[in-house]
Short mmCIF file of C-alpha atoms in Angstrom, two decimals:
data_model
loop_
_atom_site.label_atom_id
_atom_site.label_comp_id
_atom_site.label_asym_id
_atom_site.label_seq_id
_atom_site.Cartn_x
_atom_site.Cartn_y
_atom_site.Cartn_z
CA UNK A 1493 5.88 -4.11 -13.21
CA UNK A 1494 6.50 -1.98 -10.46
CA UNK A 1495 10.79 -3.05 -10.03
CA UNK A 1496 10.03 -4.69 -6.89
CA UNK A 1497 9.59 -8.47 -6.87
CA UNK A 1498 8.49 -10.66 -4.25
CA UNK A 1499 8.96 -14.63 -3.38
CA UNK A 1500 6.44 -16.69 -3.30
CA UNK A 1501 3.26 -15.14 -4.05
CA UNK A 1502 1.70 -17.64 -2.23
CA UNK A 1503 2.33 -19.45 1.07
CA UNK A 1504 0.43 -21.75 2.72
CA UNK A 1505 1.84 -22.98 6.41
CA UNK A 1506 1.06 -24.63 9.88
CA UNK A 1507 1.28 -23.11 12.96
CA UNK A 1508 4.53 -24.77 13.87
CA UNK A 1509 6.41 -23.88 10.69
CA UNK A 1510 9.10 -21.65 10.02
CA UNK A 1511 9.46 -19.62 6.72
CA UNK A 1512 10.45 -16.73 5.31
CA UNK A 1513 8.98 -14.04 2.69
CA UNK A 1514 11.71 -12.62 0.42
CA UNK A 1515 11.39 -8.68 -1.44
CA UNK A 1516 13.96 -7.51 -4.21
CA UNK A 1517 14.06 -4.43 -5.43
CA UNK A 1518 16.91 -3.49 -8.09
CA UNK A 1519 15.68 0.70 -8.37
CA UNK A 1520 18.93 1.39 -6.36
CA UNK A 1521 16.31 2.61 -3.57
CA UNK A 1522 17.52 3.13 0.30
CA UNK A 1523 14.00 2.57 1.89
CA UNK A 1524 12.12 -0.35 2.20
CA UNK A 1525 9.17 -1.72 4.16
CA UNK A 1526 6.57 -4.70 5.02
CA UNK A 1527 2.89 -3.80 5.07
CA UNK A 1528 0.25 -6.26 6.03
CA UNK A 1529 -3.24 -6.04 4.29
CA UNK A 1530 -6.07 -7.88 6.41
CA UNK A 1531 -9.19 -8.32 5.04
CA UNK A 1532 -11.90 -5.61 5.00
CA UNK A 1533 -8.80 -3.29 7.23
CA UNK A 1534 -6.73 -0.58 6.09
CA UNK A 1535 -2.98 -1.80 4.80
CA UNK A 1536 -0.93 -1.67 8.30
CA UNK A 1537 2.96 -0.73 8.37
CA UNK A 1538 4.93 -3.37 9.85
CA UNK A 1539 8.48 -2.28 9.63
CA UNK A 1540 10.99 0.15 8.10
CA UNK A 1541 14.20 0.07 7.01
CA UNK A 1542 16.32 3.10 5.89
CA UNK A 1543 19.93 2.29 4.84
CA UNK A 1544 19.90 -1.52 5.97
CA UNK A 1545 19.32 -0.25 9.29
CA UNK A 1546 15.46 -0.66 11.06
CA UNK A 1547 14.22 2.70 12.02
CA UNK A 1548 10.82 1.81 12.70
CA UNK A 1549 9.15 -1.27 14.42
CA UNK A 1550 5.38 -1.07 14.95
CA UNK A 1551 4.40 -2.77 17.58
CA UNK A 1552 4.80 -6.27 15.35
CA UNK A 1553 4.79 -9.58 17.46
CA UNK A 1554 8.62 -11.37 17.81
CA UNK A 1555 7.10 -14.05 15.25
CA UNK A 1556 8.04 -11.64 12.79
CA UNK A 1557 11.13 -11.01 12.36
CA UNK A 1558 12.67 -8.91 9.69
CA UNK A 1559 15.65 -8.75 8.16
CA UNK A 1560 17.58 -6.15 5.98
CA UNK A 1561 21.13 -7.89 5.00
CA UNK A 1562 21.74 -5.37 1.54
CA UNK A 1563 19.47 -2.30 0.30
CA UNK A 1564 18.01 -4.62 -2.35
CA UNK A 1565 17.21 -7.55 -0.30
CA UNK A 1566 14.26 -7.49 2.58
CA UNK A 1567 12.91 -10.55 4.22
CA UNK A 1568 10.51 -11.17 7.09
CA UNK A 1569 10.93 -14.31 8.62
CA UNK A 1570 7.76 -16.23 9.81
CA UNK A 1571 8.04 -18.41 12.74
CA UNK A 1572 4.72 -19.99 15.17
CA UNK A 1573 2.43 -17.98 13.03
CA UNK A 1574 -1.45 -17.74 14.11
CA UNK A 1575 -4.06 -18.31 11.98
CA UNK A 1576 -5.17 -14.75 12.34
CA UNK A 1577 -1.81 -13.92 10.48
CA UNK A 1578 -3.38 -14.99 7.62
CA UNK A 1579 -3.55 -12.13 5.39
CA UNK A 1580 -1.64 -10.49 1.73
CA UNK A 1581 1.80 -9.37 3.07
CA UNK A 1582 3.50 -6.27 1.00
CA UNK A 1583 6.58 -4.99 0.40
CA UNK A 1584 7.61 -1.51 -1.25
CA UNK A 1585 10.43 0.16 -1.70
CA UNK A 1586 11.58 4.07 -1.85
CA UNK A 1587 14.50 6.69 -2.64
CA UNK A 1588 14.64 7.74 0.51
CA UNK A 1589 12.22 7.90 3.30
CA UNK A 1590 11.60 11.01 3.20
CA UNK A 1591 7.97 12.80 3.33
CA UNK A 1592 8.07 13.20 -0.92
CA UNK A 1593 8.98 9.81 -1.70
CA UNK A 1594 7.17 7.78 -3.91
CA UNK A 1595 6.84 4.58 -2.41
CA UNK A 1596 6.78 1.31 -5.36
CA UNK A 1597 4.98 -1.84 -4.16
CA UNK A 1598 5.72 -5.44 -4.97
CA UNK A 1599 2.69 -7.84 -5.94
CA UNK A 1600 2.84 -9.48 -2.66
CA UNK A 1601 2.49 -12.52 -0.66
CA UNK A 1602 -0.99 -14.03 -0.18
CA UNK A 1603 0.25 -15.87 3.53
CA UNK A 1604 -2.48 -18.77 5.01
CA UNK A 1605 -1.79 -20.28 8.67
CA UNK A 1606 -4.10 -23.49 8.94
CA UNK B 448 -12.90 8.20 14.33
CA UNK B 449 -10.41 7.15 11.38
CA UNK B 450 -8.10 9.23 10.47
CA UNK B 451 -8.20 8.65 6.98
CA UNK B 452 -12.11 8.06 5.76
CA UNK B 453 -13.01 7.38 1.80
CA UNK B 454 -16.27 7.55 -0.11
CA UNK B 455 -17.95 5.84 -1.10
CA UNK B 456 -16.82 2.47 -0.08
CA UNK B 457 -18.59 1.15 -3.14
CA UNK B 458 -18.87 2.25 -6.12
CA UNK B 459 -20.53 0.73 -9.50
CA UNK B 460 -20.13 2.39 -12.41
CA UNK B 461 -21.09 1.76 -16.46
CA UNK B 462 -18.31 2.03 -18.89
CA UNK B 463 -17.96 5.71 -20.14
CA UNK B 464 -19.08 7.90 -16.72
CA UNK B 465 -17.27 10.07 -14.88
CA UNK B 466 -16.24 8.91 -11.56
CA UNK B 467 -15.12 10.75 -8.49
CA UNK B 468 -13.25 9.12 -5.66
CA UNK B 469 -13.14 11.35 -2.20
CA UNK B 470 -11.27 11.39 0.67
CA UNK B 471 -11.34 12.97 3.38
CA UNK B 472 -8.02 12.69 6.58
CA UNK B 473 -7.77 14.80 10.25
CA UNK B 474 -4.30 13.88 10.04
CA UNK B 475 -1.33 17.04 9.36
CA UNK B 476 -0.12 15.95 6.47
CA UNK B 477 3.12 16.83 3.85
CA UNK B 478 1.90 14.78 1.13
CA UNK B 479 -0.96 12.47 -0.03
CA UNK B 480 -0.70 9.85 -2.20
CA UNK B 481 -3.52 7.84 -4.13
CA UNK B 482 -3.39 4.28 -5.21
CA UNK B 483 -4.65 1.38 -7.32
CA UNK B 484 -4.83 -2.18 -6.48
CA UNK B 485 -5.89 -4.88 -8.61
CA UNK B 486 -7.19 -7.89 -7.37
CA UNK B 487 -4.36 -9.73 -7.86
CA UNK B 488 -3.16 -8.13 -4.20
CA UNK B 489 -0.64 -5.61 -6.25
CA UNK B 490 -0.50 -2.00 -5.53
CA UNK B 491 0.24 0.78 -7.94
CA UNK B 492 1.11 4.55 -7.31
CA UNK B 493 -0.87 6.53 -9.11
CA UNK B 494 -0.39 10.21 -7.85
CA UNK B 495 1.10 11.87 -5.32
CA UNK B 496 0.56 15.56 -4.26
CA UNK B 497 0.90 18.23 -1.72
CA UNK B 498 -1.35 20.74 -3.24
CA UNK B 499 -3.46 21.76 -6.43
CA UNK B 500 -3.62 19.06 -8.69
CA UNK B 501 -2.48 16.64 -10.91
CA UNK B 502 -3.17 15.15 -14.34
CA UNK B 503 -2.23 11.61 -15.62
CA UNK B 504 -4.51 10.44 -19.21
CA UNK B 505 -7.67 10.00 -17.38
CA UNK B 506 -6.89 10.17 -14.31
CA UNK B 507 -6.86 13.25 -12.62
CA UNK B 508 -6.03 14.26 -8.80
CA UNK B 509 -7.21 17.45 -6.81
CA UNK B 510 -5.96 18.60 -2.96
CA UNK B 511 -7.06 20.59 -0.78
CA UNK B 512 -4.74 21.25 1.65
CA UNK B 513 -6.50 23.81 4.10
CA UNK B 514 -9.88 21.62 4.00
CA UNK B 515 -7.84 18.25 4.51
CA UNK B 516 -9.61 16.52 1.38
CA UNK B 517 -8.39 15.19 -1.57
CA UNK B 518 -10.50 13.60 -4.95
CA UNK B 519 -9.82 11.18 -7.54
CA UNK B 520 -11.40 11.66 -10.80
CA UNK B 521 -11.73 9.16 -13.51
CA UNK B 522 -12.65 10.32 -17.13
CA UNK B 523 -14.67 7.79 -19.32
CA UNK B 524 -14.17 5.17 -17.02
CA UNK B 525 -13.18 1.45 -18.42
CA UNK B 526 -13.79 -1.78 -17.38
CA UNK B 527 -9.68 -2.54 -17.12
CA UNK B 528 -10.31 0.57 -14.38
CA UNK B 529 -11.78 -2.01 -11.75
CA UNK B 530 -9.53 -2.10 -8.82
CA UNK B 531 -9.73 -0.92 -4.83
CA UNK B 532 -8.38 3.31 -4.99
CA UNK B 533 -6.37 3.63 -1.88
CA UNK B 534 -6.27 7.15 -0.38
CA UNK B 535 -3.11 7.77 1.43
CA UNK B 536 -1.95 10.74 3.84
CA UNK B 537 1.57 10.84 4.94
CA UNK B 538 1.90 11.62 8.94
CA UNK B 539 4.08 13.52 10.39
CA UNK B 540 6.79 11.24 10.70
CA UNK B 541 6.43 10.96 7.18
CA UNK B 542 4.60 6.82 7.05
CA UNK B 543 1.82 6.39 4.77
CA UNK B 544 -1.78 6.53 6.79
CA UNK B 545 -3.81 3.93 4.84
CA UNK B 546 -7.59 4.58 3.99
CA UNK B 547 -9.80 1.44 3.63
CA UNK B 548 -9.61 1.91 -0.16
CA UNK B 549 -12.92 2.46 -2.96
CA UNK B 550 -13.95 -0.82 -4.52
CA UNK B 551 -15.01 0.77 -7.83
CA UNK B 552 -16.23 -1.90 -10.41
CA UNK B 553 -17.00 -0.63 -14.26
CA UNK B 554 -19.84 -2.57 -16.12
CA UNK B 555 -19.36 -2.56 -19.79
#
């Protein structure tokens, strides 16, 4: 157990639906961030937030849409997904976001778009 | 050219060896961190160092900071030791630079 949990673990969904992936973390940590882990590809950062407040956006489509309301709480809302989102969606969480902080990862969400 | 490149991608191993893990980044970097993820999809921080090297029970984590490289060393590796080792710079905007990860698997 890592201290950061993550709702569901699984999530299967149609193109047209709308969801949403949910990270806690209760380490009292400022940072937190999505990561999305394709098969056979290197984990890719999606977003950051530092303080509740996004300081870093990388070049995600709109149908992902983050959202930050407390430092404990993340959540990336899904909407008109593709089926080449399909892929293990993480969430960690640091201190700070500093260069020599540890980063903790939840178990994260294995996401399928029929 | 990646910017973060592990070896070997594979790696089979019988219960009680010695294992190295290398990696090898072109990107300037403050810290590195290495890894473990189970198959379950969860990731674990194992080490994370900006120079020399660190010990943790078997594990044990070397950097070389002028050479950009960086090893992972297990000692009498276990079966419960299968997992993907993730190699991971930090940039100079300080974000984690992700390498494609070791699949080591331990035969007993």
């Amino acid at each position: 157990e890592t201290g950061v949990t993550q709702t569901p673990r699984h999530l299967v969904m149609g193109m047209t639906n709308k969801k949403s992936l949910k990270c806690e973390q209760h380490l009292g940590h400022n940072a937190m961030y999505w990561y999305k882990q394709s098969a056979k590809k290197p984990l890719e950062l999606m977003f950051v937030y530092s303080l509740e407040e996004r300081v870093e956006n990388n070049s995600v489509p709109s149908r992902f849409s983050p959202e930050c309301p407390n430092s404990s709480h993340l959540f990336l809302h899904l909407h008109t997904l593709q089926p080449e989102d399909s892929a293990l969606y993480l969430c960690a969480s640091s201190l700070g976001q500093g260069a020599y902080n540890e980063q903790f990862f939840g178990p994260g969400t294995r996401l399928t778009v029929l | 050219k990646n910017e973060v490149e592990q070896s070997p991608q594979n790696l089979t191993a019988q219960e009680g060896e010695f294992i190295t893990i290398n990696c090898s980044y072109s990107v300037g970097i403050s810290a590195l961190h290495w890894l473990q993820q189970h198959p379950g999809g969860g990731i674990v921080s194992l080490f994370m160092l900006s120079s020399g090297k660190k010990k943790h029970g078997r594990l044990i984590a070397t950097i070389n900071i002028q050479e950009k490289h960086s090893s992972l060393h297990i000692t009498a590796s276990h079966p419960r030791d299968s997992a993907v080792y993730i190699c991971a710079p930090r940039g100079s905007q300080g974000n984690l630079i992700f390498g494609k990860g070791t699949k080591l698997s331990v035969k007993p």
